[in-house]
Amino acid sequence: MTNSESNRLKDKAFQVFGIFCTFIGLVVLAIFLFNILKEGLTRIDWDFIMNLPSRRARRTGILTAWAGTLWILVLTAIIAFPLGVGAGIYLEEYARKTRLANFLEINIANLAGVPSIIYGLLGLEIFVRQMHMGGSLLAGACTLSLLILPIIIVTTREAIKAVPRSIRDGSFALGASKWQTIWNQVLPASFGGILTGIILSLSRAVGEAAPLIVIGALAYVPFTPASPLDEFTVLPIQIFNWTSRPQAGFQTNAAAAIIVLLLITFLLNGLAVYLRNRQQKKIKW
Protein backbone atom coordinates (compact mmCIF):
# COMPACT_ATOMS: atom_id res chain seq x y z
CA MET A 1 0.00 0.00 0.00
CA THR A 2 1.39 3.37 -1.01
CA ASN A 3 1.57 6.40 1.27
CA SER A 4 -1.17 8.20 -0.69
CA GLU A 5 -3.54 5.25 -0.33
CA SER A 6 -2.76 5.03 3.38
CA ASN A 7 -3.46 8.74 3.84
CA ARG A 8 -6.76 8.42 1.97
CA LEU A 9 -7.80 5.54 4.23
CA LYS A 10 -6.89 7.59 7.31
CA ASP A 11 -8.88 10.56 6.01
CA LYS A 12 -11.91 8.36 5.41
CA ALA A 13 -11.56 6.81 8.85
CA PHE A 14 -11.44 10.27 10.46
CA GLN A 15 -14.47 11.37 8.41
CA VAL A 16 -16.45 8.31 9.48
CA PHE A 17 -15.42 8.84 13.09
CA GLY A 18 -16.43 12.51 12.90
CA ILE A 19 -19.82 11.65 11.40
CA PHE A 20 -20.36 8.99 14.08
CA CYS A 21 -19.52 11.43 16.91
CA THR A 22 -21.78 14.08 15.38
CA PHE A 23 -24.63 11.58 15.11
CA ILE A 24 -24.21 10.48 18.74
CA GLY A 25 -24.15 14.11 19.86
CA LEU A 26 -27.32 14.91 17.92
CA VAL A 27 -29.07 11.86 19.37
CA VAL A 28 -28.14 12.85 22.93
CA LEU A 29 -29.25 16.44 22.28
CA ALA A 30 -32.54 15.23 20.78
CA ILE A 31 -33.22 13.03 23.80
CA PHE A 32 -32.44 15.90 26.15
CA LEU A 33 -34.69 18.32 24.28
CA PHE A 34 -37.49 15.75 24.06
CA ASN A 35 -37.44 15.19 27.83
CA ILE A 36 -37.35 18.93 28.51
CA LEU A 37 -40.23 19.63 26.14
CA LYS A 38 -42.27 16.69 27.39
CA GLU A 39 -41.96 17.80 31.00
CA GLY A 40 -41.96 21.57 30.60
CA LEU A 41 -44.59 22.33 27.95
CA THR A 42 -47.39 21.24 30.27
CA ARG A 43 -46.35 23.93 32.76
CA ILE A 44 -46.00 26.91 30.45
CA ASP A 45 -49.04 29.19 30.57
CA TRP A 46 -49.84 32.84 31.17
CA ASP A 47 -49.79 32.44 34.96
CA PHE A 48 -46.34 30.86 34.85
CA ILE A 49 -45.01 33.76 32.77
CA MET A 50 -46.61 36.54 34.84
CA ASN A 51 -46.62 35.18 38.42
CA LEU A 52 -44.09 36.16 41.08
CA PRO A 53 -41.94 33.47 42.73
CA SER A 54 -43.61 31.36 45.39
CA ARG A 55 -42.71 28.54 47.75
CA ARG A 56 -45.51 26.50 46.19
CA ALA A 57 -44.53 24.90 42.92
CA ARG A 58 -47.95 25.27 41.26
CA ARG A 59 -48.22 28.99 42.12
CA THR A 60 -44.72 30.13 41.29
CA GLY A 61 -43.77 32.01 38.12
CA ILE A 62 -40.83 33.53 36.27
CA LEU A 63 -41.92 37.17 36.07
CA THR A 64 -38.98 38.51 38.10
CA ALA A 65 -36.54 36.16 36.34
CA TRP A 66 -37.40 37.10 32.76
CA ALA A 67 -37.75 40.77 33.70
CA GLY A 68 -34.26 40.67 35.24
CA THR A 69 -32.94 38.86 32.16
CA LEU A 70 -34.39 41.58 29.91
CA TRP A 71 -32.87 44.33 32.06
CA ILE A 72 -29.47 42.62 32.03
CA LEU A 73 -29.65 42.09 28.27
CA VAL A 74 -30.43 45.75 27.52
CA LEU A 75 -27.92 47.20 30.00
CA THR A 76 -25.15 44.87 28.85
CA ALA A 77 -25.77 45.84 25.22
CA ILE A 78 -25.70 49.56 26.10
CA ILE A 79 -22.37 49.19 27.92
CA ALA A 80 -20.59 46.66 25.71
CA PHE A 81 -21.66 47.92 22.27
CA PRO A 82 -19.81 51.27 22.18
CA LEU A 83 -16.79 50.01 24.12
CA GLY A 84 -16.31 46.84 22.08
CA VAL A 85 -16.93 48.40 18.67
CA GLY A 86 -14.81 51.45 19.51
CA ALA A 87 -11.92 49.28 20.68
CA GLY A 88 -12.20 47.11 17.56
CA ILE A 89 -12.15 50.16 15.28
CA TYR A 90 -9.13 51.63 17.06
CA LEU A 91 -7.12 48.40 17.03
CA GLU A 92 -7.86 47.68 13.38
CA GLU A 93 -7.73 51.17 11.85
CA TYR A 94 -5.62 53.40 14.08
CA ALA A 95 -3.29 51.35 16.28
CA ARG A 96 0.26 50.93 15.01
CA LYS A 97 1.53 47.41 14.55
CA THR A 98 3.93 47.46 17.49
CA ARG A 99 4.85 44.83 20.03
CA LEU A 100 2.38 46.36 22.47
CA ALA A 101 -0.39 46.13 19.89
CA ASN A 102 0.47 42.50 19.17
CA PHE A 103 0.52 41.80 22.90
CA LEU A 104 -2.95 43.35 23.28
CA GLU A 105 -4.32 41.38 20.33
CA ILE A 106 -3.10 38.07 21.73
CA ASN A 107 -4.48 38.79 25.20
CA ILE A 108 -7.84 39.97 23.90
CA ALA A 109 -8.18 36.73 21.96
CA ASN A 110 -7.17 34.75 25.06
CA LEU A 111 -9.66 36.62 27.26
CA ALA A 112 -12.51 35.28 25.12
CA GLY A 113 -11.74 31.81 26.50
CA VAL A 114 -11.41 32.72 30.19
CA PRO A 115 -14.02 30.92 32.40
CA SER A 116 -16.97 33.14 33.26
CA ILE A 117 -16.48 32.61 37.00
CA ILE A 118 -13.23 34.62 36.76
CA TYR A 119 -15.17 37.58 35.40
CA GLY A 120 -17.58 37.15 38.29
CA LEU A 121 -14.73 37.44 40.79
CA LEU A 122 -13.41 40.49 38.93
CA GLY A 123 -16.85 42.09 38.95
CA LEU A 124 -17.25 41.33 42.65
CA GLU A 125 -14.07 43.18 43.52
CA ILE A 126 -14.37 46.14 41.12
CA PHE A 127 -18.07 46.86 40.75
CA VAL A 128 -19.56 45.47 43.96
CA ARG A 129 -16.86 46.34 46.49
CA GLN A 130 -14.75 49.14 45.03
CA MET A 131 -17.50 51.01 43.19
CA HIS A 132 -20.16 50.14 45.80
CA MET A 133 -22.80 49.01 43.30
CA GLY A 134 -23.87 46.07 45.44
CA GLY A 135 -25.73 43.16 43.91
CA SER A 136 -27.54 45.46 41.47
CA LEU A 137 -28.50 45.13 37.84
CA LEU A 138 -25.81 47.66 36.94
CA ALA A 139 -23.10 45.56 38.60
CA GLY A 140 -24.35 42.47 36.79
CA ALA A 141 -24.45 44.26 33.43
CA CYS A 142 -20.93 45.64 33.90
CA THR A 143 -19.65 42.18 34.79
CA LEU A 144 -21.26 40.55 31.76
CA SER A 145 -19.96 43.39 29.60
CA LEU A 146 -16.43 42.43 30.61
CA LEU A 147 -17.29 38.84 29.70
CA ILE A 148 -18.41 39.60 26.15
CA LEU A 149 -16.12 42.54 25.32
CA PRO A 150 -13.31 40.32 23.92
CA ILE A 151 -15.80 38.58 21.63
CA ILE A 152 -17.20 41.89 20.35
CA ILE A 153 -13.72 43.32 19.79
CA VAL A 154 -12.55 40.26 17.84
CA THR A 155 -15.70 40.06 15.69
CA THR A 156 -15.59 43.82 15.03
CA ARG A 157 -12.00 43.61 13.84
CA GLU A 158 -12.74 40.63 11.60
CA ALA A 159 -15.78 42.36 10.10
CA ILE A 160 -13.79 45.52 9.39
CA LYS A 161 -10.89 43.50 8.00
CA ALA A 162 -13.26 41.85 5.52
CA VAL A 163 -14.11 45.18 3.86
CA PRO A 164 -12.14 45.39 0.58
CA ARG A 165 -9.29 47.87 0.41
CA SER A 166 -10.80 49.34 -2.77
CA ILE A 167 -13.66 50.81 -0.69
CA ARG A 168 -11.19 52.79 1.39
CA ASP A 169 -9.06 53.80 -1.59
CA GLY A 170 -12.10 55.08 -3.47
CA SER A 171 -13.19 57.15 -0.48
CA PHE A 172 -9.72 58.63 -0.02
CA ALA A 173 -9.55 59.41 -3.74
CA LEU A 174 -12.71 61.51 -3.40
CA GLY A 175 -11.12 63.57 -0.65
CA ALA A 176 -12.65 61.96 2.44
CA SER A 177 -10.69 61.90 5.68
CA LYS A 178 -9.84 58.69 7.51
CA TRP A 179 -12.71 59.08 9.98
CA GLN A 180 -15.17 60.00 7.21
CA THR A 181 -14.11 56.87 5.34
CA ILE A 182 -14.56 54.70 8.43
CA TRP A 183 -17.92 56.24 9.38
CA ASN A 184 -19.50 56.45 5.94
CA GLN A 185 -17.96 53.46 4.14
CA VAL A 186 -16.24 50.90 6.37
CA LEU A 187 -18.76 50.73 9.21
CA PRO A 188 -21.87 50.45 6.99
CA ALA A 189 -20.15 47.73 4.96
CA SER A 190 -19.11 45.77 8.05
CA PHE A 191 -22.16 46.49 10.21
CA GLY A 192 -23.80 43.14 9.50
CA GLY A 193 -20.80 41.20 10.79
CA ILE A 194 -20.40 43.51 13.79
CA LEU A 195 -24.07 43.20 14.72
CA THR A 196 -23.96 39.44 14.34
CA GLY A 197 -21.03 39.23 16.76
CA ILE A 198 -22.79 41.48 19.26
CA ILE A 199 -26.02 39.48 19.21
CA LEU A 200 -24.21 36.14 19.52
CA SER A 201 -22.17 37.47 22.43
CA LEU A 202 -25.36 38.69 24.11
CA SER A 203 -26.92 35.26 23.64
CA ARG A 204 -23.96 33.86 25.58
CA ALA A 205 -24.41 36.46 28.32
CA VAL A 206 -28.12 35.59 28.66
CA GLY A 207 -27.26 32.02 29.63
CA GLU A 208 -24.60 32.87 32.22
CA ALA A 209 -25.33 32.21 35.89
CA ALA A 210 -21.92 31.78 37.58
CA PRO A 211 -20.65 35.41 37.37
CA LEU A 212 -24.02 36.78 38.49
CA ILE A 213 -24.15 34.42 41.47
CA VAL A 214 -20.66 35.56 42.48
CA ILE A 215 -21.58 39.26 42.47
CA GLY A 216 -24.62 38.57 44.64
CA ALA A 217 -27.61 38.10 42.35
CA LEU A 218 -30.47 36.64 44.36
CA ALA A 219 -32.28 33.35 43.82
CA TYR A 220 -35.53 34.73 45.24
CA VAL A 221 -36.71 38.25 44.36
CA PRO A 222 -40.37 39.07 45.17
CA PHE A 223 -40.49 42.16 42.95
CA THR A 224 -39.61 43.17 39.39
CA PRO A 225 -36.67 45.59 38.97
CA ALA A 226 -37.61 49.23 38.45
CA SER A 227 -34.14 50.78 38.04
CA PRO A 228 -30.56 49.66 37.24
CA LEU A 229 -29.68 49.86 40.95
CA ASP A 230 -32.30 47.31 42.06
CA GLU A 231 -31.53 43.77 43.12
CA PHE A 232 -32.42 41.10 40.59
CA THR A 233 -32.48 37.52 39.49
CA VAL A 234 -32.28 35.98 36.01
CA LEU A 235 -33.59 32.85 34.35
CA PRO A 236 -30.38 30.76 34.67
CA ILE A 237 -30.25 31.43 38.43
CA GLN A 238 -33.94 30.65 38.79
CA ILE A 239 -33.45 27.38 36.92
CA PHE A 240 -30.47 26.51 39.11
CA ASN A 241 -32.53 27.23 42.22
CA TRP A 242 -35.42 25.03 41.12
CA THR A 243 -33.27 22.10 39.99
CA SER A 244 -31.63 22.02 43.43
CA ARG A 245 -34.99 21.37 45.12
CA PRO A 246 -36.23 17.81 45.64
CA GLN A 247 -39.92 18.45 44.86
CA ALA A 248 -41.08 17.15 41.48
CA GLY A 249 -43.13 20.30 40.87
CA PHE A 250 -40.03 22.49 40.91
CA GLN A 251 -38.29 20.14 38.50
CA THR A 252 -41.18 20.69 36.09
CA ASN A 253 -40.91 24.44 36.62
CA ALA A 254 -37.19 24.26 35.83
CA ALA A 255 -37.92 22.41 32.57
CA ALA A 256 -40.47 25.07 31.60
CA ALA A 257 -38.00 27.86 32.40
CA ILE A 258 -35.33 26.10 30.31
CA ILE A 259 -37.73 26.15 27.35
CA VAL A 260 -38.26 29.90 27.79
CA LEU A 261 -34.50 30.48 28.01
CA LEU A 262 -33.92 28.35 24.91
CA LEU A 263 -36.53 30.36 23.02
CA ILE A 264 -34.77 33.61 23.94
CA THR A 265 -31.42 32.18 22.84
CA PHE A 266 -32.83 30.82 19.57
CA LEU A 267 -34.51 34.15 18.83
CA LEU A 268 -31.23 36.00 19.34
CA ASN A 269 -29.32 33.54 17.16
CA GLY A 270 -32.02 33.66 14.50
CA LEU A 271 -31.95 37.46 14.55
CA ALA A 272 -28.17 37.38 14.10
CA VAL A 273 -28.42 35.08 11.08
CA TYR A 274 -31.22 37.17 9.54
CA LEU A 275 -29.34 40.45 9.93
CA ARG A 276 -26.13 38.93 8.55
CA ASN A 277 -27.89 37.53 5.47
CA ARG A 278 -29.77 40.78 4.94
CA GLN A 279 -26.56 42.78 5.10
CA GLN A 280 -24.83 40.42 2.69
CA LYS A 281 -27.64 40.86 0.16
CA LYS A 282 -27.42 44.64 0.42
CA ILE A 283 -23.67 44.81 -0.15
CA LYS A 284 -22.10 42.95 -3.06
CA TRP A 285 -18.42 43.48 -3.59
Coordinates of N, CA and C in Angstrom, one line a residue, residues 88-231:
G88 N -12.5 47.8 18.8 CA -12.2 47.1 17.6 C -11.8 48.0 16.4
I89 N -12.5 49.2 16.3 CA -12.2 50.2 15.3 C -10.8 50.7 15.5
Y90 N -10.5 51.1 16.8 CA -9.1 51.6 17.1 C -8.0 50.6 16.8
L91 N -8.2 49.4 17.2 CA -7.1 48.4 17.0 C -6.9 48.1 15.6
E92 N -8.0 48.1 14.8 CA -7.9 47.7 13.4 C -7.5 48.8 12.5
E93 N -7.9 50.1 12.8 CA -7.7 51.2 11.8 C -6.7 52.2 12.3
Y94 N -6.5 52.3 13.6 CA -5.6 53.4 14.1 C -4.4 52.9 14.8
A95 N -4.4 51.8 15.5 CA -3.3 51.3 16.3 C -2.1 50.9 15.4
R96 N -0.9 51.3 15.7 CA 0.3 50.9 15.0 C 0.6 49.5 15.3
K97 N 1.2 48.8 14.4 CA 1.5 47.4 14.6 C 2.8 47.3 15.3
T98 N 2.8 47.6 16.6 CA 3.9 47.5 17.5 C 3.8 46.2 18.3
R99 N 4.9 46.0 19.1 CA 4.9 44.8 20.0 C 3.7 44.9 21.1
L100 N 3.5 46.2 21.5 CA 2.4 46.4 22.5 C 1.0 46.0 21.8
A101 N 0.9 46.4 20.6 CA -0.4 46.1 19.9 C -0.6 44.6 19.7
N102 N 0.5 44.0 19.3 CA 0.5 42.5 19.2 C 0.2 41.8 20.5
F103 N 0.8 42.3 21.6 CA 0.5 41.8 22.9 C -1.0 41.9 23.3
L104 N -1.5 43.1 23.0 CA -2.9 43.4 23.3 C -3.8 42.4 22.5
E105 N -3.5 42.2 21.2 CA -4.3 41.4 20.3 C -4.3 39.9 20.9
I106 N -3.2 39.4 21.2 CA -3.1 38.1 21.7 C -3.9 37.9 23.0
N107 N -3.8 38.9 23.9 CA -4.5 38.8 25.2 C -6.0 39.0 25.1
I108 N -6.4 39.8 24.1 CA -7.8 40.0 23.9 C -8.4 38.7 23.4
A109 N -7.7 38.0 22.5 CA -8.2 36.7 22.0 C -8.2 35.7 23.1
N110 N -7.2 35.7 23.9 CA -7.2 34.7 25.1 C -8.3 35.0 26.1
L111 N -8.6 36.3 26.3 CA -9.7 36.6 27.3 C -11.0 36.1 26.9
A112 N -11.2 35.8 25.6 CA -12.5 35.3 25.1 C -12.7 33.9 25.6
G113 N -11.6 33.2 26.0 CA -11.7 31.8 26.5 C -11.6 31.7 28.0
V114 N -11.5 32.8 28.7 CA -11.4 32.7 30.2 C -12.7 32.3 30.8
P115 N -12.8 31.4 31.8 CA -14.0 30.9 32.4 C -14.8 32.1 33.0
S116 N -16.1 32.0 32.9 CA -17.0 33.1 33.3 C -16.9 33.4 34.8
I117 N -16.6 32.4 35.5 CA -16.5 32.6 37.0 C -15.4 33.6 37.3
I118 N -14.3 33.7 36.5 CA -13.2 34.6 36.8 C -13.7 36.0 36.6
Y119 N -14.6 36.3 35.6 CA -15.2 37.6 35.4 C -16.1 37.9 36.6
G120 N -16.7 36.9 37.1 CA -17.6 37.2 38.3 C -16.8 37.6 39.5
L121 N -15.6 37.0 39.7 CA -14.7 37.4 40.8 C -14.2 38.9 40.5
L122 N -13.9 39.2 39.3 CA -13.4 40.5 38.9 C -14.5 41.5 39.2
G123 N -15.7 41.2 38.7 CA -16.9 42.1 38.9 C -17.2 42.3 40.4
L124 N -17.0 41.2 41.2 CA -17.3 41.3 42.7 C -16.3 42.3 43.3
E125 N -15.0 42.3 42.9 CA -14.1 43.2 43.5 C -14.2 44.6 43.0
I126 N -14.4 44.8 41.7 CA -14.4 46.1 41.1 C -15.7 46.8 41.3
F127 N -16.8 46.2 40.8 CA -18.1 46.9 40.7 C -18.8 46.8 42.1
V128 N -18.8 45.6 42.7 CA -19.6 45.5 44.0 C -18.9 46.1 45.1
R129 N -17.6 45.9 45.3 CA -16.9 46.3 46.5 C -16.2 47.7 46.3
Q130 N -15.5 47.9 45.2 CA -14.7 49.1 45.0 C -15.7 50.3 44.6
M131 N -16.6 50.0 43.7 CA -17.5 51.0 43.2 C -18.8 51.0 43.9
H132 N -19.0 50.1 44.9 CA -20.2 50.1 45.8 C -21.5 50.0 45.1
M133 N -21.5 49.2 44.0 CA -22.8 49.0 43.3 C -23.7 48.0 44.0
G134 N -23.1 47.1 44.8 CA -23.9 46.1 45.4 C -24.3 45.0 44.4
G135 N -25.2 44.2 44.8 CA -25.7 43.2 43.9 C -26.8 43.7 43.0
S136 N -26.5 44.8 42.3 CA -27.5 45.5 41.5 C -27.5 45.0 40.0
L137 N -28.5 45.4 39.3 CA -28.5 45.1 37.8 C -27.3 45.8 37.1
L138 N -26.9 47.0 37.6 CA -25.8 47.7 36.9 C -24.5 46.9 37.1
A139 N -24.3 46.4 38.4 CA -23.1 45.6 38.6 C -23.1 44.3 37.7
G140 N -24.3 43.7 37.6 CA -24.4 42.5 36.8 C -24.1 42.8 35.3
A141 N -24.7 43.9 34.8 CA -24.5 44.3 33.4 C -23.0 44.6 33.1
C142 N -22.3 45.3 34.1 CA -20.9 45.6 33.9 C -20.1 44.4 33.9
T143 N -20.4 43.4 34.7 CA -19.6 42.2 34.8 C -19.8 41.4 33.5
L144 N -21.0 41.3 33.0 CA -21.3 40.5 31.8 C -20.7 41.3 30.6
S145 N -20.6 42.6 30.7 CA -20.0 43.4 29.6 C -18.5 43.0 29.5
L146 N -17.8 42.9 30.6 CA -16.4 42.4 30.6 C -16.3 41.0 30.0
L147 N -17.3 40.2 30.2 CA -17.3 38.8 29.7 C -17.4 38.8 28.2
I148 N -18.2 39.7 27.6 CA -18.4 39.6 26.1 C -17.6 40.6 25.4
L149 N -16.9 41.5 26.0 CA -16.1 42.5 25.3 C -15.1 41.9 24.4
P150 N -14.3 40.9 24.8 CA -13.3 40.3 23.9 C -13.9 39.7 22.7
I151 N -15.1 39.1 22.8 CA -15.8 38.6 21.6 C -16.2 39.7 20.7
I152 N -16.8 40.8 21.2 CA -17.2 41.9 20.4 C -16.0 42.5 19.7
I153 N -14.9 42.7 20.4 CA -13.7 43.3 19.8 C -13.2 42.5 18.7
V154 N -13.1 41.2 18.9 CA -12.5 40.3 17.8 C -13.5 40.2 16.6
T155 N -14.8 40.1 16.8 CA -15.7 40.1 15.7 C -15.7 41.4 14.9
T156 N -15.6 42.5 15.7 CA -15.6 43.8 15.0 C -14.4 43.9 14.1
R157 N -13.2 43.5 14.6 CA -12.0 43.6 13.8 C -12.1 42.7 12.6
E158 N -12.6 41.5 12.7 CA -12.7 40.6 11.6 C -13.7 41.2 10.6
A159 N -14.8 41.8 11.0 CA -15.8 42.4 10.1 C -15.2 43.5 9.3
I160 N -14.4 44.4 10.0 CA -13.8 45.5 9.4 C -12.7 45.1 8.4
K161 N -12.0 44.0 8.8 CA -10.9 43.5 8.0 C -11.4 42.9 6.7
A162 N -12.7 42.5 6.7 CA -13.3 41.8 5.5 C -13.7 42.9 4.5
V163 N -13.7 44.1 4.8 CA -14.1 45.2 3.9 C -13.0 45.4 2.9
P164 N -13.2 45.3 1.6 CA -12.1 45.4 0.6 C -11.4 46.7 0.7
R165 N -10.1 46.7 0.4 CA -9.3 47.9 0.4 C -9.7 48.9 -0.6
S166 N -10.3 48.4 -1.7 CA -10.8 49.3 -2.8 C -11.9 50.3 -2.3
I167 N -12.7 49.9 -1.3 CA -13.7 50.8 -0.7 C -13.0 52.0 0.0
R168 N -11.9 51.7 0.7 CA -11.2 52.8 1.4 C -10.5 53.7 0.4
D169 N -9.8 53.0 -0.6 CA -9.1 53.8 -1.6 C -10.0 54.7 -2.4
G170 N -11.2 54.2 -2.7 CA -12.1 55.1 -3.5 C -12.6 56.3 -2.6
S171 N -12.8 56.0 -1.3 CA -13.2 57.1 -0.5 C -12.1 58.2 -0.3
F172 N -10.9 57.7 -0.1 CA -9.7 58.6 0.0 C -9.5 59.4 -1.3
A173 N -9.7 58.8 -2.4 CA -9.5 59.4 -3.7 C -10.5 60.6 -3.9
L174 N -11.7 60.4 -3.3 CA -12.7 61.5 -3.4 C -12.5 62.6 -2.4
G175 N -11.4 62.5 -1.6 CA -11.1 63.6 -0.6 C -11.6 63.4 0.8
A176 N -12.2 62.2 1.1 CA -12.7 62.0 2.4 C -11.5 61.7 3.4
S177 N -11.7 62.1 4.6 CA -10.7 61.9 5.7 C -10.8 60.5 6.2
K178 N -9.9 60.1 7.0 CA -9.8 58.7 7.5 C -11.1 58.4 8.3
W179 N -11.5 59.3 9.2 CA -12.7 59.1 10.0 C -14.0 59.1 9.1
Q180 N -14.0 60.0 8.1 CA -15.2 60.0 7.2 C -15.3 58.7 6.4
T181 N -14.1 58.2 6.0 CA -14.1 56.9 5.3 C -14.6 55.7 6.2
I182 N -14.1 55.7 7.5 CA -14.6 54.7 8.4 C -16.1 54.8 8.7
W183 N -16.5 56.0 9.0 CA -17.9 56.2 9.4 C -18.9 56.0 8.2
N184 N -18.6 56.5 7.1 CA -19.5 56.5 5.9 C -19.4 55.2 5.0
Q185 N -18.2 54.6 5.1 CA -18.0 53.5 4.1 C -17.7 52.1 4.9
V186 N -16.7 52.2 5.7 CA -16.2 50.9 6.4 C -17.3 50.4 7.3
L187 N -17.8 51.2 8.2 CA -18.8 50.7 9.2 C -20.1 50.2 8.6
P188 N -20.7 51.0 7.6 CA -21.9 50.4 7.0 C -21.6 49.1 6.3
A189 N -20.4 49.0 5.7 CA -20.1 47.7 5.0 C -19.9 46.6 5.9
S190 N -19.4 46.8 7.1 CA -19.1 45.8 8.1 C -20.2 45.6 9.2
F191 N -21.2 46.4 9.1 CA -22.2 46.5 10.2 C -22.9 45.2 10.4
G192 N -23.1 44.4 9.3 CA -23.8 43.1 9.5 C -23.0 42.2 10.3
G193 N -21.7 42.1 10.0 CA -20.8 41.2 10.8 C -20.6 41.7 12.2
I194 N -20.5 43.0 12.4 CA -20.4 43.5 13.8 C -21.6 43.2 14.6
L195 N -22.8 43.4 14.0 CA -24.1 43.2 14.7 C -24.3 41.7 15.0
T196 N -23.9 40.9 14.1 CA -24.0 39.4 14.3 C -23.1 39.0 15.5
G197 N -21.9 39.5 15.6 CA -21.0 39.2 16.8 C -21.6 39.7 18.1
I198 N -22.2 40.9 18.0 CA -22.8 41.5 19.3 C -24.0 40.6 19.7
I199 N -24.8 40.3 18.8 CA -26.0 39.5 19.2 C -25.6 38.1 19.7
L200 N -24.7 37.5 19.1 CA -24.2 36.1 19.5 C -23.5 36.2 20.9
S201 N -22.8 37.3 21.1 CA -22.2 37.5 22.4 C -23.2 37.7 23.5
L202 N -24.3 38.5 23.2 CA -25.4 38.7 24.1 C -26.1 37.4 24.4
S203 N -26.3 36.5 23.4 CA -26.9 35.3 23.6 C -26.1 34.4 24.6
R204 N -24.8 34.6 24.6 CA -24.0 33.9 25.6 C -24.2 34.5 27.0
A205 N -24.2 35.8 27.0 CA -24.4 36.5 28.3 C -25.8 36.1 29.0
V206 N -26.8 35.9 28.1 CA -28.1 35.6 28.7 C -28.1 34.3 29.4
G207 N -27.3 33.3 29.0 CA -27.3 32.0 29.6 C -26.3 31.9 30.8
E208 N -25.6 33.0 31.2 CA -24.6 32.9 32.2 C -25.3 33.0 33.6
A209 N -24.8 32.1 34.5 CA -25.3 32.2 35.9 C -24.2 32.4 36.9
A210 N -23.0 31.8 36.6 CA -21.9 31.8 37.6 C -21.4 33.2 37.9
P211 N -21.1 34.1 37.0 CA -20.6 35.4 37.4 C -21.7 36.2 38.1
L212 N -23.0 36.0 37.8 CA -24.0 36.8 38.5 C -24.2 36.3 39.9
I213 N -24.1 35.0 40.1 CA -24.1 34.4 41.5 C -23.0 35.0 42.3
V214 N -21.8 35.1 41.7 CA -20.7 35.6 42.5 C -20.8 37.0 42.9
I215 N -21.4 37.8 42.1 CA -21.6 39.3 42.5 C -22.8 39.5 43.4
G216 N -23.6 38.4 43.7 CA -24.6 38.6 44.6 C -26.0 38.6 44.1
A217 N -26.2 38.2 42.9 CA -27.6 38.1 42.3 C -28.4 37.1 43.2
L218 N -29.7 37.4 43.4 CA -30.5 36.6 44.4 C -31.2 35.5 43.6
A219 N -31.5 34.4 44.4 CA -32.3 33.3 43.8 C -33.8 33.6 44.0
Y220 N -34.1 34.4 45.0 CA -35.5 34.7 45.2 C -35.7 36.2 45.3
V221 N -36.4 36.8 44.4 CA -36.7 38.2 44.4 C -38.2 38.4 44.2
P222 N -38.9 39.0 45.2 CA -40.4 39.1 45.2 C -40.9 40.3 44.5
F223 N -40.1 41.0 43.7 CA -40.5 42.2 42.9 C -39.7 42.2 41.6
T224 N -40.3 43.0 40.7 CA -39.6 43.2 39.4 C -38.7 44.4 39.5
P225 N -37.6 44.4 38.9 CA -36.7 45.6 39.0 C -37.3 46.8 38.3
A226 N -37.1 48.0 39.0 CA -37.6 49.2 38.4 C -36.5 50.2 38.0
S227 N -35.3 49.9 38.4 CA -34.1 50.8 38.0 C -32.9 49.9 38.0
P228 N -31.8 50.4 37.3 CA -30.6 49.7 37.2 C -29.9 49.4 38.6
L229 N -30.3 50.1 39.6 CA -29.7 49.9 41.0 C -30.4 48.9 41.8
D230 N -31.5 48.3 41.3 CA -32.3 47.3 42.1 C -31.6 45.9 42.1
E231 N -32.0 45.2 43.1 CA -31.5 43.8 43.1 C -32.3 43.0 42.1

